[in-house]
PDB file of C-alpha atoms and ligand atoms in Angstrom:
ATOM      1  CA  UNK A  87      -9.395 -23.158   4.420  1.00 49.00           C
ATOM      2  CA  UNK A  88      -8.002 -19.491   5.374  1.00 61.00           C
ATOM      3  CA  UNK A  89     -11.407 -17.294   5.371  1.00 74.00           C
ATOM      4  CA  UNK A  90     -11.281 -14.825   1.920  1.00 80.00           C
ATOM      5  CA  UNK A  91     -10.211 -11.339   2.768  1.00 89.00           C
ATOM      6  CA  UNK A  92     -13.212  -8.727   2.836  1.00 91.00           C
ATOM      7  CA  UNK A  93     -12.316  -6.280   0.798  1.00 92.00           C
ATOM      8  CA  UNK A  94     -15.307  -3.231   0.701  1.00 94.00           C
ATOM      9  CA  UNK A  95     -17.286  -4.827  -2.149  1.00 95.00           C
ATOM     10  CA  UNK A  96     -14.848  -7.240  -3.104  1.00 95.00           C
ATOM     11  CA  UNK A  97     -13.711 -10.735  -1.369  1.00 93.00           C
ATOM     12  CA  UNK A  98     -10.488 -12.036  -2.347  1.00 91.00           C
ATOM     13  CA  UNK A  99      -9.372 -15.434  -1.926  1.00 85.00           C
ATOM     14  CA  UNK A 100      -6.933 -15.730   0.374  1.00 78.00           C
ATOM     15  CA  UNK A 101      -3.346 -16.496  -1.777  1.00 72.00           C
ATOM     16  CA  UNK A 102      -1.964 -19.720  -0.249  1.00 69.00           C
ATOM     17  CA  UNK A 103      -4.824 -21.453  -0.328  1.00 60.00           C
ATOM     18  CA  UNK A 104      -4.636 -21.712  -4.143  1.00 69.00           C
ATOM     19  CA  UNK A 105      -5.557 -17.948  -5.146  1.00 83.00           C
ATOM     20  CA  UNK A 106      -2.814 -15.759  -7.291  1.00 92.00           C
ATOM     21  CA  UNK A 107      -1.424 -12.687  -5.569  1.00 95.00           C
ATOM     22  CA  UNK A 108      -2.977  -9.378  -6.622  1.00 97.00           C
ATOM     23  CA  UNK A 109      -1.752  -6.385  -7.907  1.00 98.00           C
ATOM     24  CA  UNK A 110      -2.384  -3.241  -6.612  1.00 98.00           C
ATOM     25  CA  UNK A 111      -1.430  -0.580  -8.924  1.00 98.00           C
ATOM     26  CA  UNK A 112       0.133   3.206  -7.485  1.00 97.00           C
ATOM     27  CA  UNK A 113      -1.564   5.809  -8.628  1.00 96.00           C
ATOM     28  CA  UNK A 114      -0.206   9.045  -7.250  1.00 92.00           C
ATOM     29  CA  UNK A 115      -2.031  12.488  -7.537  1.00 91.00           C
ATOM     30  CA  UNK A 116       0.781  14.935  -7.251  1.00 78.00           C
ATOM     31  CA  UNK A 117      -0.574  18.112  -9.391  1.00 70.00           C
ATOM     32  CA  UNK A 118       2.538  19.826  -8.584  1.00 57.00           C
ATOM     33  CA  UNK A 119       3.720  18.032 -11.924  1.00 52.00           C
ATOM     34  CA  UNK A 120       1.377  19.691 -13.784  1.00 49.00           C
ATOM     35  CA  UNK A 121       2.742  23.603 -13.828  1.00 49.00           C
ATOM     36  CA  UNK A 122       0.448  24.836 -16.600  1.00 55.00           C
ATOM     37  CA  UNK A 123      -3.194  22.723 -16.071  1.00 59.00           C
ATOM     38  CA  UNK A 124      -2.974  22.332 -11.916  1.00 66.00           C
ATOM     39  CA  UNK A 125      -6.127  20.491 -10.692  1.00 71.00           C
ATOM     40  CA  UNK A 126      -7.827  19.644 -14.008  1.00 78.00           C
ATOM     41  CA  UNK A 127      -5.149  18.744 -15.460  1.00 82.00           C
ATOM     42  CA  UNK A 128      -4.278  16.168 -12.484  1.00 85.00           C
ATOM     43  CA  UNK A 129      -7.384  14.875 -12.690  1.00 90.00           C
ATOM     44  CA  UNK A 130      -7.590  14.264 -16.218  1.00 91.00           C
ATOM     45  CA  UNK A 131      -3.606  12.791 -16.134  1.00 92.00           C
ATOM     46  CA  UNK A 132      -4.791  10.158 -13.075  1.00 94.00           C
ATOM     47  CA  UNK A 133      -8.232   8.961 -14.511  1.00 96.00           C
ATOM     48  CA  UNK A 134      -6.071   8.387 -18.097  1.00 96.00           C
ATOM     49  CA  UNK A 135      -3.350   6.816 -16.182  1.00 97.00           C
ATOM     50  CA  UNK A 136      -5.799   4.200 -14.038  1.00 98.00           C
ATOM     51  CA  UNK A 137      -7.458   3.523 -17.415  1.00 98.00           C
ATOM     52  CA  UNK A 138      -4.296   2.288 -18.659  1.00 98.00           C
ATOM     53  CA  UNK A 139      -3.685   0.211 -15.201  1.00 98.00           C
ATOM     54  CA  UNK A 140      -6.767  -1.260 -16.150  1.00 98.00           C
ATOM     55  CA  UNK A 141      -6.325  -2.463 -19.355  1.00 98.00           C
ATOM     56  CA  UNK A 142      -2.596  -3.699 -18.120  1.00 98.00           C
ATOM     57  CA  UNK A 143      -4.694  -5.910 -15.532  1.00 98.00           C
ATOM     58  CA  UNK A 144      -4.615  -4.410 -12.304  1.00 98.00           C
ATOM     59  CA  UNK A 145      -6.775  -5.548  -9.273  1.00 98.00           C
ATOM     60  CA  UNK A 146      -6.818  -2.869  -6.829  1.00 98.00           C
ATOM     61  CA  UNK A 147      -6.127   0.878  -7.271  1.00 98.00           C
ATOM     62  CA  UNK A 148      -4.043   2.682  -5.073  1.00 98.00           C
ATOM     63  CA  UNK A 149      -4.760   6.518  -5.093  1.00 97.00           C
ATOM     64  CA  UNK A 150      -2.222   8.907  -3.033  1.00 93.00           C
ATOM     65  CA  UNK A 151      -1.936  12.255  -2.434  1.00 88.00           C
ATOM     66  CA  UNK A 152       2.002  11.834  -2.015  1.00 71.00           C
ATOM     67  CA  UNK A 153       2.562  12.672   1.512  1.00 60.00           C
ATOM     68  CA  UNK A 154       4.101  10.265   2.558  1.00 63.00           C
ATOM     69  CA  UNK A 155       8.153  10.496   0.281  1.00 66.00           C
ATOM     70  CA  UNK A 156      10.664  10.309   2.760  1.00 68.00           C
ATOM     71  CA  UNK A 157      12.228  13.698   3.757  1.00 70.00           C
ATOM     72  CA  UNK A 158       8.671  15.192   2.581  1.00 70.00           C
ATOM     73  CA  UNK A 159       6.647  18.349   5.032  1.00 74.00           C
ATOM     74  CA  UNK A 160       2.938  16.644   5.335  1.00 79.00           C
ATOM     75  CA  UNK A 161       0.708  17.969   3.083  1.00 84.00           C
ATOM     76  CA  UNK A 162      -2.170  20.249   4.261  1.00 90.00           C
ATOM     77  CA  UNK A 163      -5.693  17.757   4.641  1.00 92.00           C
ATOM     78  CA  UNK A 164      -6.998  20.668   2.360  1.00 92.00           C
ATOM     79  CA  UNK A 165      -4.709  20.259  -0.356  1.00 91.00           C
ATOM     80  CA  UNK A 166      -4.337  16.130  -0.202  1.00 91.00           C
ATOM     81  CA  UNK A 167      -8.910  16.396   0.279  1.00 94.00           C
ATOM     82  CA  UNK A 168      -8.653  18.411  -3.098  1.00 92.00           C
ATOM     83  CA  UNK A 169      -6.117  16.105  -4.616  1.00 92.00           C
ATOM     84  CA  UNK A 170      -7.608  12.817  -3.620  1.00 95.00           C
ATOM     85  CA  UNK A 171     -11.272  12.958  -3.597  1.00 96.00           C
ATOM     86  CA  UNK A 172     -12.184  13.955  -7.319  1.00 96.00           C
ATOM     87  CA  UNK A 173     -10.092  11.158  -8.324  1.00 97.00           C
ATOM     88  CA  UNK A 174     -11.640   8.266  -5.556  1.00 97.00           C
ATOM     89  CA  UNK A 175     -15.322   9.716  -6.842  1.00 97.00           C
ATOM     90  CA  UNK A 176     -13.687   9.115 -10.577  1.00 97.00           C
ATOM     91  CA  UNK A 177     -12.924   6.070 -10.214  1.00 97.00           C
ATOM     92  CA  UNK A 178     -15.029   4.410  -7.713  1.00 96.00           C
ATOM     93  CA  UNK A 179     -17.316   2.640 -10.667  1.00 95.00           C
ATOM     94  CA  UNK A 180     -14.130   1.404 -12.387  1.00 96.00           C
ATOM     95  CA  UNK A 181     -14.748  -2.101 -11.598  1.00 97.00           C
ATOM     96  CA  UNK A 182     -11.739  -2.436 -10.002  1.00 98.00           C
ATOM     97  CA  UNK A 183     -10.993  -2.674  -6.164  1.00 98.00           C
ATOM     98  CA  UNK A 184     -10.039   1.174  -4.872  1.00 98.00           C
ATOM     99  CA  UNK A 185      -7.754   1.963  -2.227  1.00 98.00           C
ATOM    100  CA  UNK A 186      -6.706   5.098  -0.842  1.00 97.00           C
ATOM    101  CA  UNK A 187      -3.055   6.068   0.541  1.00 96.00           C
ATOM    102  CA  UNK A 188      -3.672   7.991   3.558  1.00 95.00           C
ATOM    103  CA  UNK A 189      -2.728   8.486   7.771  1.00 94.00           C
ATOM    104  CA  UNK A 190      -5.491  11.329   7.991  1.00 95.00           C
ATOM    105  CA  UNK A 191      -8.599  10.465   9.817  1.00 97.00           C
ATOM    106  CA  UNK A 192     -10.763  13.225   7.965  1.00 97.00           C
ATOM    107  CA  UNK A 193      -9.542  12.168   4.878  1.00 97.00           C
ATOM    108  CA  UNK A 194     -10.870   8.160   5.538  1.00 97.00           C
ATOM    109  CA  UNK A 195     -13.672   9.443   6.329  1.00 98.00           C
ATOM    110  CA  UNK A 196     -14.655  11.218   3.023  1.00 98.00           C
ATOM    111  CA  UNK A 197     -13.144   8.227   1.445  1.00 98.00           C
ATOM    112  CA  UNK A 198     -15.345   5.570   3.122  1.00 98.00           C
ATOM    113  CA  UNK A 199     -18.318   7.900   2.444  1.00 98.00           C
ATOM    114  CA  UNK A 200     -17.519   7.728  -1.393  1.00 97.00           C
ATOM    115  CA  UNK A 201     -17.480   4.339  -1.147  1.00 97.00           C
ATOM    116  CA  UNK A 202     -13.779   2.737  -1.707  1.00 97.00           C
ATOM    117  CA  UNK A 203     -12.746  -0.626  -0.950  1.00 98.00           C
ATOM    118  CA  UNK A 204      -9.566  -0.466   1.049  1.00 98.00           C
ATOM    119  CA  UNK A 205      -7.643   2.363   3.560  1.00 98.00           C
ATOM    120  CA  UNK A 206      -3.908   2.291   3.020  1.00 98.00           C
ATOM    121  CA  UNK A 207      -2.521   3.883   6.167  1.00 97.00           C
ATOM    122  CA  UNK A 208       1.424   3.834   6.212  1.00 95.00           C
ATOM    123  CA  UNK A 209       0.770   5.571   9.853  1.00 95.00           C
ATOM    124  CA  UNK A 210      -0.803   2.033  10.986  1.00 98.00           C
ATOM    125  CA  UNK A 211      -3.778   3.732  12.400  1.00 98.00           C
ATOM    126  CA  UNK A 212      -1.924   5.202  14.881  1.00 97.00           C
ATOM    127  CA  UNK A 213      -3.522   8.615  14.609  1.00 96.00           C
ATOM    128  CA  UNK A 214      -6.072  10.074  17.082  1.00 97.00           C
ATOM    129  CA  UNK A 215      -9.167   9.125  15.695  1.00 98.00           C
ATOM    130  CA  UNK A 216      -8.346   6.581  12.631  1.00 98.00           C
ATOM    131  CA  UNK A 217      -9.620   3.766  14.068  1.00 98.00           C
ATOM    132  CA  UNK A 218     -12.990   5.420  14.399  1.00 98.00           C
ATOM    133  CA  UNK A 219     -13.234   6.670  11.203  1.00 98.00           C
ATOM    134  CA  UNK A 220     -12.929   3.124   9.333  1.00 98.00           C
ATOM    135  CA  UNK A 221     -14.526   0.848  11.781  1.00 98.00           C
ATOM    136  CA  UNK A 222     -18.010   0.930  10.638  1.00 96.00           C
ATOM    137  CA  UNK A 223     -17.274   0.741   7.269  1.00 97.00           C
ATOM    138  CA  UNK A 224     -16.742  -2.428   5.561  1.00 96.00           C
ATOM    139  CA  UNK A 225     -13.377  -1.251   3.970  1.00 97.00           C
ATOM    140  CA  UNK A 226      -9.682  -3.441   3.684  1.00 98.00           C
ATOM    141  CA  UNK A 227      -7.354  -1.937   6.453  1.00 98.00           C
ATOM    142  CA  UNK A 228      -3.803  -2.113   5.384  1.00 98.00           C
ATOM    143  CA  UNK A 229      -1.914  -1.822   9.025  1.00 98.00           C
ATOM    144  CA  UNK A 230       2.449  -0.847   7.672  1.00 98.00           C
ATOM    145  CA  UNK A 231       4.729  -0.639  10.178  1.00 98.00           C
ATOM    146  CA  UNK A 232       7.191   2.947  10.127  1.00 95.00           C
ATOM    147  CA  UNK A 233       9.350   3.849  12.496  1.00 93.00           C
ATOM    148  CA  UNK A 234       9.699   7.692  12.991  1.00 87.00           C
ATOM    149  CA  UNK A 235       8.021   9.757  10.016  1.00 85.00           C
ATOM    150  CA  UNK A 236       8.163  10.492   6.384  1.00 83.00           C
ATOM    151  CA  UNK A 237      10.581  13.614   7.339  1.00 82.00           C
ATOM    152  CA  UNK A 238      12.917  11.872   9.898  1.00 84.00           C
ATOM    153  CA  UNK A 239      12.335   7.804   9.065  1.00 83.00           C
ATOM    154  CA  UNK A 240      15.475   7.368   6.858  1.00 85.00           C
ATOM    155  CA  UNK A 241      17.450   9.825   8.877  1.00 87.00           C
ATOM    156  CA  UNK A 242      18.906   7.111  11.737  1.00 88.00           C
ATOM    157  CA  UNK A 243      17.034   3.670  10.767  1.00 88.00           C
ATOM    158  CA  UNK A 244      18.078   1.876  13.853  1.00 90.00           C
ATOM    159  CA  UNK A 245      16.051  -1.960  15.714  1.00 95.00           C
ATOM    160  CA  UNK A 246      17.821  -4.415  17.978  1.00 95.00           C
ATOM    161  CA  UNK A 247      15.712  -7.108  15.927  1.00 97.00           C
ATOM    162  CA  UNK A 248      14.295  -5.387  12.873  1.00 97.00           C
ATOM    163  CA  UNK A 249      12.161  -8.352  12.228  1.00 98.00           C
ATOM    164  CA  UNK A 250      10.845  -8.765  15.962  1.00 98.00           C
ATOM    165  CA  UNK A 251      10.182  -5.285  16.804  1.00 97.00           C
ATOM    166  CA  UNK A 252       8.153  -5.209  12.810  1.00 98.00           C
ATOM    167  CA  UNK A 253       5.708  -7.882  13.899  1.00 98.00           C
ATOM    168  CA  UNK A 254       5.548  -6.901  17.918  1.00 98.00           C
ATOM    169  CA  UNK A 255       4.253  -3.593  16.208  1.00 98.00           C
ATOM    170  CA  UNK A 256       1.829  -5.279  13.767  1.00 98.00           C
ATOM    171  CA  UNK A 257       0.962  -7.274  16.116  1.00 98.00           C
ATOM    172  CA  UNK A 258       0.304  -4.429  18.483  1.00 98.00           C
ATOM    173  CA  UNK A 259      -2.122  -2.739  15.863  1.00 98.00           C
ATOM    174  CA  UNK A 260      -3.882  -5.867  14.618  1.00 98.00           C
ATOM    175  CA  UNK A 261      -4.886  -6.301  18.785  1.00 98.00           C
ATOM    176  CA  UNK A 262      -5.936  -2.489  18.513  1.00 98.00           C
ATOM    177  CA  UNK A 263      -8.013  -2.546  15.545  1.00 98.00           C
ATOM    178  CA  UNK A 264      -9.823  -6.008  16.571  1.00 98.00           C
ATOM    179  CA  UNK A 265     -10.346  -4.456  20.124  1.00 98.00           C
ATOM    180  CA  UNK A 266     -12.262  -1.876  18.538  1.00 98.00           C
ATOM    181  CA  UNK A 267     -14.725  -4.492  16.836  1.00 98.00           C
ATOM    182  CA  UNK A 268     -13.027  -4.610  13.163  1.00 98.00           C
ATOM    183  CA  UNK A 269     -12.870  -7.863  11.720  1.00 97.00           C
ATOM    184  CA  UNK A 270     -10.038  -9.386  11.222  1.00 96.00           C
ATOM    185  CA  UNK A 271     -10.597 -10.370   7.616  1.00 96.00           C
ATOM    186  CA  UNK A 272     -10.550  -7.073   6.712  1.00 97.00           C
ATOM    187  CA  UNK A 273      -6.928  -6.381   7.886  1.00 97.00           C
ATOM    188  CA  UNK A 274      -3.717  -7.085   5.614  1.00 97.00           C
ATOM    189  CA  UNK A 275      -0.247  -6.557   6.941  1.00 98.00           C
ATOM    190  CA  UNK A 276       2.538  -4.343   5.729  1.00 98.00           C
ATOM    191  CA  UNK A 277       6.563  -4.472   6.728  1.00 98.00           C
ATOM    192  CA  UNK A 278       6.695  -0.916   5.434  1.00 98.00           C
ATOM    193  CA  UNK A 279       9.758  -1.521   3.101  1.00 98.00           C
ATOM    194  CA  UNK A 280      11.614   1.808   3.145  1.00 96.00           C
ATOM    195  CA  UNK A 281      10.012   3.088   5.790  1.00 95.00           C
ATOM    196  CA  UNK A 282      12.858   3.615   8.379  1.00 95.00           C
ATOM    197  CA  UNK A 283      14.819   1.006   7.218  1.00 96.00           C
ATOM    198  CA  UNK A 284      18.113   0.334   5.576  1.00 96.00           C
ATOM    199  CA  UNK A 285      18.733  -2.038   3.214  1.00 97.00           C
ATOM    200  CA  UNK A 286      19.835  -4.522   5.236  1.00 97.00           C
ATOM    201  CA  UNK A 287      16.647  -4.333   7.305  1.00 97.00           C
ATOM    202  CA  UNK A 288      14.590  -4.451   4.286  1.00 98.00           C
ATOM    203  CA  UNK A 289      16.132  -7.617   2.605  1.00 98.00           C
ATOM    204  CA  UNK A 290      15.377  -9.084   6.465  1.00 98.00           C
ATOM    205  CA  UNK A 291      12.302  -8.255   6.669  1.00 98.00           C
ATOM    206  CA  UNK A 292      11.382  -9.673   2.788  1.00 98.00           C
ATOM    207  CA  UNK A 293      13.112 -13.108   4.091  1.00 98.00           C
ATOM    208  CA  UNK A 294      11.221 -12.930   7.460  1.00 98.00           C
ATOM    209  CA  UNK A 295       7.865 -12.556   5.657  1.00 98.00           C
ATOM    210  CA  UNK A 296       6.623 -15.859   5.408  1.00 97.00           C
ATOM    211  CA  UNK A 297       6.892 -16.406   9.269  1.00 98.00           C
ATOM    212  CA  UNK A 298       5.366 -13.172  10.058  1.00 98.00           C
ATOM    213  CA  UNK A 299       1.992 -14.316   7.908  1.00 96.00           C
ATOM    214  CA  UNK A 300       2.246 -17.512   9.789  1.00 96.00           C
ATOM    215  CA  UNK A 301       2.852 -15.416  13.145  1.00 97.00           C
ATOM    216  CA  UNK A 302       0.127 -12.670  12.756  1.00 97.00           C
ATOM    217  CA  UNK A 303      -2.344 -14.744  10.535  1.00 95.00           C
ATOM    218  CA  UNK A 304      -3.028 -12.163   8.387  1.00 96.00           C
ATOM    219  CA  UNK A 305      -2.442 -11.818   4.532  1.00 96.00           C
ATOM    220  CA  UNK A 306       0.946  -9.648   3.470  1.00 97.00           C
ATOM    221  CA  UNK A 307       0.491  -6.816   1.157  1.00 98.00           C
ATOM    222  CA  UNK A 308       4.464  -5.847   0.011  1.00 98.00           C
ATOM    223  CA  UNK A 309       5.491  -2.632  -1.802  1.00 98.00           C
ATOM    224  CA  UNK A 310       9.077  -2.721  -3.082  1.00 98.00           C
ATOM    225  CA  UNK A 311       8.915  -1.056  -6.580  1.00 98.00           C
ATOM    226  CA  UNK A 312      11.712   0.863  -7.178  1.00 98.00           C
ATOM    227  CA  UNK A 313      12.340   1.798  -4.063  1.00 97.00           C
ATOM    228  CA  UNK A 314      16.027   2.014  -3.022  1.00 96.00           C
ATOM    229  CA  UNK A 315      16.214  -1.866  -1.517  1.00 98.00           C
ATOM    230  CA  UNK A 316      16.263  -2.377  -5.496  1.00 98.00           C
ATOM    231  CA  UNK A 317      18.292   0.857  -5.939  1.00 98.00           C
ATOM    232  CA  UNK A 318      21.101  -0.880  -3.470  1.00 98.00           C
ATOM    233  CA  UNK A 319      21.500  -4.506  -5.070  1.00 98.00           C
ATOM    234  CA  UNK A 320      21.341  -3.074  -8.921  1.00 98.00           C
ATOM    235  CA  UNK A 321      23.350   0.524  -8.881  1.00 98.00           C
ATOM    236  CA  UNK A 322      20.375   1.751 -10.830  1.00 98.00           C
ATOM    237  CA  UNK A 323      18.551   4.964 -10.183  1.00 98.00           C
ATOM    238  CA  UNK A 324      14.641   5.055  -9.994  1.00 97.00           C
ATOM    239  CA  UNK A 325      14.079   5.275 -13.666  1.00 97.00           C
ATOM    240  CA  UNK A 326      15.926   2.435 -14.146  1.00 98.00           C
ATOM    241  CA  UNK A 327      14.497  -0.524 -11.643  1.00 98.00           C
ATOM    242  CA  UNK A 328      12.049  -2.288 -13.243  1.00 98.00           C
ATOM    243  CA  UNK A 329      13.668  -5.922 -13.766  1.00 98.00           C
ATOM    244  CA  UNK A 330      14.733  -5.477 -10.746  1.00 98.00           C
ATOM    245  CA  UNK A 331      11.015  -4.419  -9.002  1.00 98.00           C
ATOM    246  CA  UNK A 332       9.983  -7.483 -10.902  1.00 98.00           C
ATOM    247  CA  UNK A 333      12.554  -9.462  -9.097  1.00 98.00           C
ATOM    248  CA  UNK A 334      11.333  -8.002  -5.628  1.00 98.00           C
ATOM    249  CA  UNK A 335       8.003  -8.764  -6.703  1.00 98.00           C
ATOM    250  CA  UNK A 336       8.223 -12.346  -7.172  1.00 98.00           C
ATOM    251  CA  UNK A 337      10.618 -12.902  -4.267  1.00 98.00           C
ATOM    252  CA  UNK A 338       7.720 -11.124  -1.981  1.00 98.00           C
ATOM    253  CA  UNK A 339       5.330 -13.371  -3.634  1.00 96.00           C
ATOM    254  CA  UNK A 340       7.431 -16.793  -3.432  1.00 95.00           C
ATOM    255  CA  UNK A 341       7.652 -15.507   0.671  1.00 96.00           C
ATOM    256  CA  UNK A 342       3.931 -15.518   0.902  1.00 95.00           C
ATOM    257  CA  UNK A 343       2.752 -11.950  -0.054  1.00 96.00           C
ATOM    258  CA  UNK A 344      -1.095 -11.751  -1.203  1.00 96.00           C
ATOM    259  CA  UNK A 345      -0.863  -8.259  -2.357  1.00 97.00           C
ATOM    260  CA  UNK A 346       2.107  -5.985  -4.162  1.00 98.00           C
ATOM    261  CA  UNK A 347       2.305  -3.059  -4.901  1.00 98.00           C
ATOM    262  CA  UNK A 348       3.724  -1.626  -8.034  1.00 98.00           C
ATOM    263  CA  UNK A 349       4.146   0.630 -10.312  1.00 98.00           C
ATOM    264  CA  UNK A 350       4.276  -1.132 -13.063  1.00 98.00           C
ATOM    265  CA  UNK A 351       1.507  -2.844 -13.548  1.00 98.00           C
ATOM    266  CA  UNK A 352       1.599  -4.540 -17.486  1.00 98.00           C
ATOM    267  CA  UNK A 353       4.830  -5.956 -16.493  1.00 98.00           C
ATOM    268  CA  UNK A 354       4.191  -7.234 -13.636  1.00 98.00           C
ATOM    269  CA  UNK A 355       0.904  -9.064 -14.435  1.00 98.00           C
ATOM    270  CA  UNK A 356       3.241 -10.896 -16.654  1.00 98.00           C
ATOM    271  CA  UNK A 357       5.622 -11.490 -14.266  1.00 98.00           C
ATOM    272  CA  UNK A 358       3.040 -12.789 -11.943  1.00 97.00           C
ATOM    273  CA  UNK A 359       1.415 -14.891 -14.604  1.00 96.00           C
ATOM    274  CA  UNK A 360       4.808 -17.288 -15.550  1.00 96.00           C
ATOM    275  CA  UNK A 361       5.435 -17.019 -11.521  1.00 94.00           C
ATOM    276  CA  UNK A 362       1.977 -18.423 -11.344  1.00 93.00           C
ATOM    277  CA  UNK A 363       2.066 -21.115 -14.785  1.00 93.00           C
ATOM    278  CA  UNK A 364       5.561 -22.475 -13.531  1.00 93.00           C
ATOM    279  CA  UNK A 365       4.179 -23.150  -9.918  1.00 86.00           C
ATOM    280  CA  UNK A 366       1.365 -24.998 -10.192  1.00 72.00           C
TER     281      UNK A 366
HETATM  282  C1  7PM B 550       8.567   8.695  -3.000  1.00 66.93           C
HETATM  283  C2  7PM B 550       8.869   8.004  -2.216  1.00 66.93           C
HETATM  284  C3  7PM B 550       7.238   8.780  -2.964  1.00 66.93           C
HETATM  285  C4  7PM B 550       8.010   6.997  -1.608  1.00 66.93           C
HETATM  286  C5  7PM B 550       6.304   7.194  -2.709  1.00 66.93           C
HETATM  287  C6  7PM B 550       7.222   5.928  -1.622  1.00 66.93           C
HETATM  288  C7  7PM B 550       4.115   1.686   0.511  1.00 66.93           C
HETATM  289  C8  7PM B 550       2.774   2.476   0.535  1.00 66.93           C
HETATM  290  C9  7PM B 550       4.220   4.195  -0.127  1.00 66.93           C
HETATM  291  C10 7PM B 550       4.277   0.465   1.085  1.00 66.93           C
HETATM  292  C11 7PM B 550       2.322   0.395   1.518  1.00 66.93           C
HETATM  293  C12 7PM B 550       6.372   4.421  -2.617  1.00 66.93           C
HETATM  294  C13 7PM B 550       6.143   5.061  -1.371  1.00 66.93           C
HETATM  295  N1  7PM B 550       4.794   2.844  -0.035  1.00 66.93           N
HETATM  296  N2  7PM B 550       1.617   1.592   1.616  1.00 66.93           N
HETATM  297  N3  7PM B 550       2.877   3.945   0.140  1.00 66.93           N
HETATM  298  N4  7PM B 550       3.169   0.442   1.971  1.00 66.93           N
HETATM  299  N5  7PM B 550       1.077  -0.431   1.991  1.00 66.93           N
HETATM  300  O1  7PM B 550       7.759   4.139  -2.771  1.00 66.93           O
HETATM  301  O2  7PM B 550       5.349  -0.009   0.739  1.00 66.93           O
HETATM  302  O3  7PM B 550       5.069   4.500  -2.646  1.00 66.93           O
HETATM  303  S1  7PM B 550       5.373   5.272  -0.963  1.00 66.93           S
END
């Protein structure tokens, strides 16, 4: 039986060893969408969104300052701290695992001090100081693959063999983290759907998820919710991608994913319950 995933204050049995897949709910903290309210309104909105996700059966809440949008300019550290830290402190004791979506070492340090359970780094802990920032904590670390950076990644994604290259990247990052003394039970891998990939690259990686898990020996987190790979197949705009996203989440779990990162928690939890009832 593979070791459980160590997740800060939580321990998740490994999916595939009989455990169910976990649902990570996306909590975007974006004051830009509140022309009148600014800081306070965005905090209130984030907390009520999180409360709804808890009612809906979320396992992990992923808090992000939205710095990773394709084509987006990087968000300055001070702004990201101001957006994200109040939400982390407010949610810390909500009973669910709390993750923060960041590639900035200074924010990782603050999040560790706040006692959160996972750092989700779209940059795979490549920033100078990122590994030092997380080494002496017990939080889980999601290592995601991204080609280039958010500003340029979708301009011209290119690979010889996408599955080999993403797997090799993840293997190298796993080595860097474990050689720094980090317990591999804290690690999970993520192919980074949509991060410097065409639709064909994304589906090649989705189909290869089982092989990547077997080869690297770590649980896999899959984020396909509402992404262009769903839009490309269905022909739907982003606000009409729920059904496609649910199918994508189930497909990822069928290919061995342990965690699915989603916008629509209630629907995903239901879909996974039926999936599981049909497979046990
Ligand atoms: C706009 C476009 C805003 C795309 C946000 C996004 C992942 C992630 C994101 C993922 C992990 C989104 C992305 N995607 N972290 N953060 N894996 N680990 O669609 O696939 O949510 S941001």
